[in-house]
Amino acid sequence: MADPIGPLRGVGASPGVGVGPVVRLADRLPEPPRDAPTDDPVAAWAQASDALAAVAADLEERGRRAGPEARAVLEAQVLMVRDPDLAAEVARQVRAGSTAARAVYDAFGSYRTSIAAAGHYVAGRVADLDDVCHRTVARLSGTPPPGLPTLTEPAVLVARDLAPADTAVLDRTKVVAFATEEGGPTSHTAILARALGVPAVVACPDVSALPEGVTVMVDGGSGVVRADPTVEELAAVRGNGARSATGVATTGSAAASGLDQGRTADGDPVELLANLGDPADLAGALAHGAEGIGLFRTEFCFLDRSVPPSEQEQAALYRQVLGAFGGRRVVARVLDAGADKPLRFLPPQRREPNPALGLRGVRLLRRYPELLAGQLRALAEAVSGTDADLQVMAPMVADLDDAQWFVTACRDVGLVAPVGVMIEVPAAALRAAELAVEVDFLSVGTNDMAQYAFAADREVGAVARLQDPWQPALLDLVACVAAAAGAAGVPCGVCGEAAADPALAGVLVGLGVTSLSMSAGALPAVRAALATHTGAACRAAAAAARAAKSPAEARATARGALSTR
Amino acid sequence: MVERSVTVPPGVGLHARPASLLVQAAAGASISVTVARPDGDPVNARSILALLGLDVRGGERVVLRADGPGAEETLDRIARVVTAMPPADG
């Protein structure tokens, strides 16, 4: 059957493929009438200021329920609603005879033009301004605020643009993809979709033509939205674990949903694991089909504590995570703290001029060996009597001495689990061969590796260009580690943002990486992408990326190599 | 009238979060403060909508002005907020 609506092209803003029926976000409210003057400016002003205050309170409440990205935006919106100049303009309009609704509409409108004309970062705030304006006008006209319909079934959400106030409280189990007419790669829709792990296509004006209820396939990688996808197209993405309203469930356990294991098109297994920072995220990891936990950050049970948690308390927390994954692999990274992540129960550290280079990771544990011994005993206790596949690894190992010290510390407490080290320091990557023979596995942390290899602080936005995971030099370091692990016959994982990029995941596999660990939301897209690439294509893409002279060239040539085979 | 000329850190720009920080700092002051481009009209530093309309980008200079008791200290404090702004993240 030919598509009645051809493929619609926009900009891919969050990777992955989602399939489901279209649910449209209600269109914007009509403009309040101009020709309904009021003769009671005092009452109109009181209505307007009550409505503005109520909208501010509502946005503040939404901010409290939102994640950090959305919260910052909602806080800016609260400042807009409470803007003193705006209030003065509303007051001026009602004195001139406007109704409260019209005065609010015109007052926001007076700022809209200058903001819309500004550079692209500022212009992105027009959607935020429109949203708060419409919320206030809706309140004054007694109509429901613009926003999401209550979703009862999983759906693809189609809108002109999404306001942070909507997406912040979105039921993420019900949305399989976003498609918006407006917005760009830096819009809130894009940022939030990536944070939620939901595929998204933005800047696709033609989605306005999609009728409610029609099934669409949203490909956040290529930026294509396809109405009424063919059975073959659906089967291709469903079999590969795309998010789907009717195929693989986004709720329930991975075991029950029967998700495929990660593998290349020719069947080479690639373990796809989730990063976990808090046991509360276990459900998400299971729902997205994680085959295990590749990076279990154990800091959560130590931070904000004035005394260290007891071994019994730690063991109970670890058991929760191990239990959820049955016999599957859970890699616990022991306490990774330091100057920028201080522990209140340790004596204050000397102020470090450069915390990234100071007493942190395994270095801190070497200073406080009993802290590590207690944690290792708790891990040993948590795993005893279970069939869990616990593995432990040390953060920020710099050399052979660090690695040997950690292995000895594990053996000294009688922990029998496999012991590995994180390779985040370029020195450790260059000498990975001598580390690999001492440990049971290596795990590359690409975020810190980029920070150290490029002398580019992760927290400094001005050097963010150098944090690009497609930097060929970073890929060289990963290649060096993977080759050393392969020669020693030990597994080599990658955890970090690099693993979450579907194309880069193929490159990493081509470099010899055997498992990828990422935020759970990225798993379906990576699983789907890997299943379309052969091992040979991955190796060709890896070679092409390493031969490139810039991240952009690496990205382009690797994608070319992956798509032509 | 007291004035301070400050450079917005490169890569920042007075949008969203940085603008919020400036507005919050100005709202906490007991006297009113204005922000202007070097040759432009001043706007109320407590108005996020007016600040966004200035479209100040990273590396550009803005002039802060205030009058009255504590103007020097107030402007020094707000200038520090501007120069210490965290980088943009989208």
PDB file of C-alpha atoms in Angstrom, chain A residues 265-383:
ATOM      1  CA  ALA A 265      23.363  -8.096  12.079  1.00  0.00           C
ATOM      2  CA  ASP A 266      25.579 -11.168  11.725  1.00  0.00           C
ATOM      3  CA  GLY A 267      24.919 -12.292  15.272  1.00  0.00           C
ATOM      4  CA  ASP A 268      27.982 -11.214  17.261  1.00  0.00           C
ATOM      5  CA  PRO A 269      26.715 -10.545  20.777  1.00  0.00           C
ATOM      6  CA  VAL A 270      27.274  -7.076  22.223  1.00  0.00           C
ATOM      7  CA  GLU A 271      26.139  -6.849  25.798  1.00  0.00           C
ATOM      8  CA  LEU A 272      23.863  -3.822  26.242  1.00  0.00           C
ATOM      9  CA  LEU A 273      23.853  -2.633  29.827  1.00  0.00           C
ATOM     10  CA  ALA A 274      22.400   0.272  31.757  1.00  0.00           C
ATOM     11  CA  ASN A 275      24.104   2.854  33.924  1.00  0.00           C
ATOM     12  CA  LEU A 276      22.435   3.104  37.306  1.00  0.00           C
ATOM     13  CA  GLY A 277      22.837   5.891  39.834  1.00  0.00           C
ATOM     14  CA  ASP A 278      20.006   5.058  42.166  1.00  0.00           C
ATOM     15  CA  PRO A 279      17.966   1.894  42.838  1.00  0.00           C
ATOM     16  CA  ALA A 280      14.888   3.982  41.952  1.00  0.00           C
ATOM     17  CA  ASP A 281      15.999   3.785  38.307  1.00  0.00           C
ATOM     18  CA  LEU A 282      15.939  -0.025  38.237  1.00  0.00           C
ATOM     19  CA  ALA A 283      12.463  -0.160  36.708  1.00  0.00           C
ATOM     20  CA  GLY A 284      13.573   2.020  33.809  1.00  0.00           C
ATOM     21  CA  ALA A 285      16.624  -0.161  33.187  1.00  0.00           C
ATOM     22  CA  LEU A 286      14.498  -3.290  33.099  1.00  0.00           C
ATOM     23  CA  ALA A 287      11.822  -1.680  30.954  1.00  0.00           C
ATOM     24  CA  HIS A 288      14.357  -0.687  28.312  1.00  0.00           C
ATOM     25  CA  GLY A 289      15.717  -4.201  28.111  1.00  0.00           C
ATOM     26  CA  ALA A 290      19.041  -3.753  29.894  1.00  0.00           C
ATOM     27  CA  GLU A 291      20.911  -7.064  29.951  1.00  0.00           C
ATOM     28  CA  GLY A 292      22.527  -6.020  33.188  1.00  0.00           C
ATOM     29  CA  ILE A 293      24.089  -3.003  34.858  1.00  0.00           C
ATOM     30  CA  GLY A 294      27.404  -1.902  33.375  1.00  0.00           C
ATOM     31  CA  LEU A 295      27.989   0.991  35.729  1.00  0.00           C
ATOM     32  CA  PHE A 296      26.348   0.892  39.135  1.00  0.00           C
ATOM     33  CA  ARG A 297      27.381   4.159  40.760  1.00  0.00           C
ATOM     34  CA  THR A 298      27.428   3.373  44.455  1.00  0.00           C
ATOM     35  CA  GLU A 299      27.965   6.992  45.555  1.00  0.00           C
ATOM     36  CA  PHE A 300      24.256   7.500  46.182  1.00  0.00           C
ATOM     37  CA  CYS A 301      24.429   5.651  49.491  1.00  0.00           C
ATOM     38  CA  PHE A 302      27.357   7.764  50.727  1.00  0.00           C
ATOM     39  CA  LEU A 303      26.528  11.309  49.638  1.00  0.00           C
ATOM     40  CA  ASP A 304      24.797  13.684  52.039  1.00  0.00           C
ATOM     41  CA  ARG A 305      25.643  11.473  54.998  1.00  0.00           C
ATOM     42  CA  SER A 306      27.271  12.748  58.157  1.00  0.00           C
ATOM     43  CA  VAL A 307      28.328   9.223  59.150  1.00  0.00           C
ATOM     44  CA  PRO A 308      29.150   6.465  56.670  1.00  0.00           C
ATOM     45  CA  PRO A 309      26.359   3.941  56.058  1.00  0.00           C
ATOM     46  CA  SER A 310      26.765   0.687  57.979  1.00  0.00           C
ATOM     47  CA  GLU A 311      27.818  -2.414  56.093  1.00  0.00           C
ATOM     48  CA  GLN A 312      24.385  -3.920  56.773  1.00  0.00           C
ATOM     49  CA  GLU A 313      22.640  -0.901  55.293  1.00  0.00           C
ATOM     50  CA  GLN A 314      24.897  -0.930  52.246  1.00  0.00           C
ATOM     51  CA  ALA A 315      24.386  -4.665  51.767  1.00  0.00           C
ATOM     52  CA  ALA A 316      20.604  -4.212  51.800  1.00  0.00           C
ATOM     53  CA  LEU A 317      20.833  -1.532  49.089  1.00  0.00           C
ATOM     54  CA  TYR A 318      23.180  -3.599  46.937  1.00  0.00           C
ATOM     55  CA  ARG A 319      20.961  -6.659  47.327  1.00  0.00           C
ATOM     56  CA  GLN A 320      18.045  -4.654  45.902  1.00  0.00           C
ATOM     57  CA  VAL A 321      19.983  -4.005  42.695  1.00  0.00           C
ATOM     58  CA  LEU A 322      21.454  -7.493  42.416  1.00  0.00           C
ATOM     59  CA  GLY A 323      18.030  -9.046  43.021  1.00  0.00           C
ATOM     60  CA  ALA A 324      16.414  -7.061  40.212  1.00  0.00           C
ATOM     61  CA  PHE A 325      18.883  -8.463  37.712  1.00  0.00           C
ATOM     62  CA  GLY A 326      18.802 -12.080  38.786  1.00  0.00           C
ATOM     63  CA  GLY A 327      21.729 -13.945  37.327  1.00  0.00           C
ATOM     64  CA  ARG A 328      22.768 -11.113  35.066  1.00  0.00           C
ATOM     65  CA  ARG A 329      25.858  -8.991  35.301  1.00  0.00           C
ATOM     66  CA  VAL A 330      25.913  -6.041  37.694  1.00  0.00           C
ATOM     67  CA  VAL A 331      29.153  -4.059  37.700  1.00  0.00           C
ATOM     68  CA  ALA A 332      29.431  -2.074  40.909  1.00  0.00           C
ATOM     69  CA  ARG A 333      31.835   0.808  40.738  1.00  0.00           C
ATOM     70  CA  VAL A 334      33.117   1.372  44.230  1.00  0.00           C
ATOM     71  CA  LEU A 335      32.807   4.779  45.809  1.00  0.00           C
ATOM     72  CA  ASP A 336      33.890   7.501  43.396  1.00  0.00           C
ATOM     73  CA  ALA A 337      34.182  10.674  45.447  1.00  0.00           C
ATOM     74  CA  GLY A 338      36.643  13.516  45.675  1.00  0.00           C
ATOM     75  CA  ALA A 339      37.065  17.237  45.961  1.00  0.00           C
ATOM     76  CA  ASP A 340      34.113  18.047  43.732  1.00  0.00           C
ATOM     77  CA  LYS A 341      31.954  15.304  45.279  1.00  0.00           C
ATOM     78  CA  PRO A 342      32.949  15.658  48.949  1.00  0.00           C
ATOM     79  CA  LEU A 343      31.908  13.215  51.634  1.00  0.00           C
ATOM     80  CA  ARG A 344      30.766  14.909  54.808  1.00  0.00           C
ATOM     81  CA  PHE A 345      31.968  12.110  57.056  1.00  0.00           C
ATOM     82  CA  LEU A 346      35.588  12.399  55.912  1.00  0.00           C
ATOM     83  CA  PRO A 347      37.862  15.131  57.257  1.00  0.00           C
ATOM     84  CA  PRO A 348      37.699  18.195  54.984  1.00  0.00           C
ATOM     85  CA  GLN A 349      40.129  17.862  52.124  1.00  0.00           C
ATOM     86  CA  ARG A 350      42.698  20.480  51.380  1.00  0.00           C
ATOM     87  CA  ARG A 351      41.275  22.883  48.808  1.00  0.00           C
ATOM     88  CA  GLU A 352      42.422  21.675  45.427  1.00  0.00           C
ATOM     89  CA  PRO A 353      43.094  24.171  42.652  1.00  0.00           C
ATOM     90  CA  ASN A 354      41.962  21.558  40.135  1.00  0.00           C
ATOM     91  CA  PRO A 355      39.581  18.996  41.614  1.00  0.00           C
ATOM     92  CA  ALA A 356      39.549  16.900  38.439  1.00  0.00           C
ATOM     93  CA  LEU A 357      43.240  16.211  38.972  1.00  0.00           C
ATOM     94  CA  GLY A 358      43.210  15.744  42.726  1.00  0.00           C
ATOM     95  CA  LEU A 359      42.469  13.208  45.393  1.00  0.00           C
ATOM     96  CA  ARG A 360      39.495  11.405  43.902  1.00  0.00           C
ATOM     97  CA  GLY A 361      38.402   7.975  42.713  1.00  0.00           C
ATOM     98  CA  VAL A 362      40.743   5.180  43.717  1.00  0.00           C
ATOM     99  CA  ARG A 363      43.204   7.754  45.046  1.00  0.00           C
ATOM    100  CA  LEU A 364      40.766   8.754  47.777  1.00  0.00           C
ATOM    101  CA  LEU A 365      40.145   5.092  48.601  1.00  0.00           C
ATOM    102  CA  ARG A 366      43.880   4.511  48.987  1.00  0.00           C
ATOM    103  CA  ARG A 367      43.872   7.323  51.555  1.00  0.00           C
ATOM    104  CA  TYR A 368      40.895   5.746  53.393  1.00  0.00           C
ATOM    105  CA  PRO A 369      41.329   1.992  52.850  1.00  0.00           C
ATOM    106  CA  GLU A 370      38.870   1.027  55.594  1.00  0.00           C
ATOM    107  CA  LEU A 371      36.097   2.870  53.757  1.00  0.00           C
ATOM    108  CA  LEU A 372      36.701   0.672  50.717  1.00  0.00           C
ATOM    109  CA  ALA A 373      37.120  -2.500  52.797  1.00  0.00           C
ATOM    110  CA  GLY A 374      33.721  -1.863  54.425  1.00  0.00           C
ATOM    111  CA  GLN A 375      32.089  -1.365  51.046  1.00  0.00           C
ATOM    112  CA  LEU A 376      33.685  -4.498  49.609  1.00  0.00           C
ATOM    113  CA  ARG A 377      32.539  -6.532  52.644  1.00  0.00           C
ATOM    114  CA  ALA A 378      29.011  -5.174  52.146  1.00  0.00           C
ATOM    115  CA  LEU A 379      29.117  -6.160  48.459  1.00  0.00           C
ATOM    116  CA  ALA A 380      30.376  -9.637  49.380  1.00  0.00           C
ATOM    117  CA  GLU A 381      27.586 -10.016  51.896  1.00  0.00           C
ATOM    118  CA  ALA A 382      24.968  -8.810  49.384  1.00  0.00           C
ATOM    119  CA  VAL A 383      25.995 -11.393  46.805  1.00  0.00           C
TER     120      VAL A 383
END
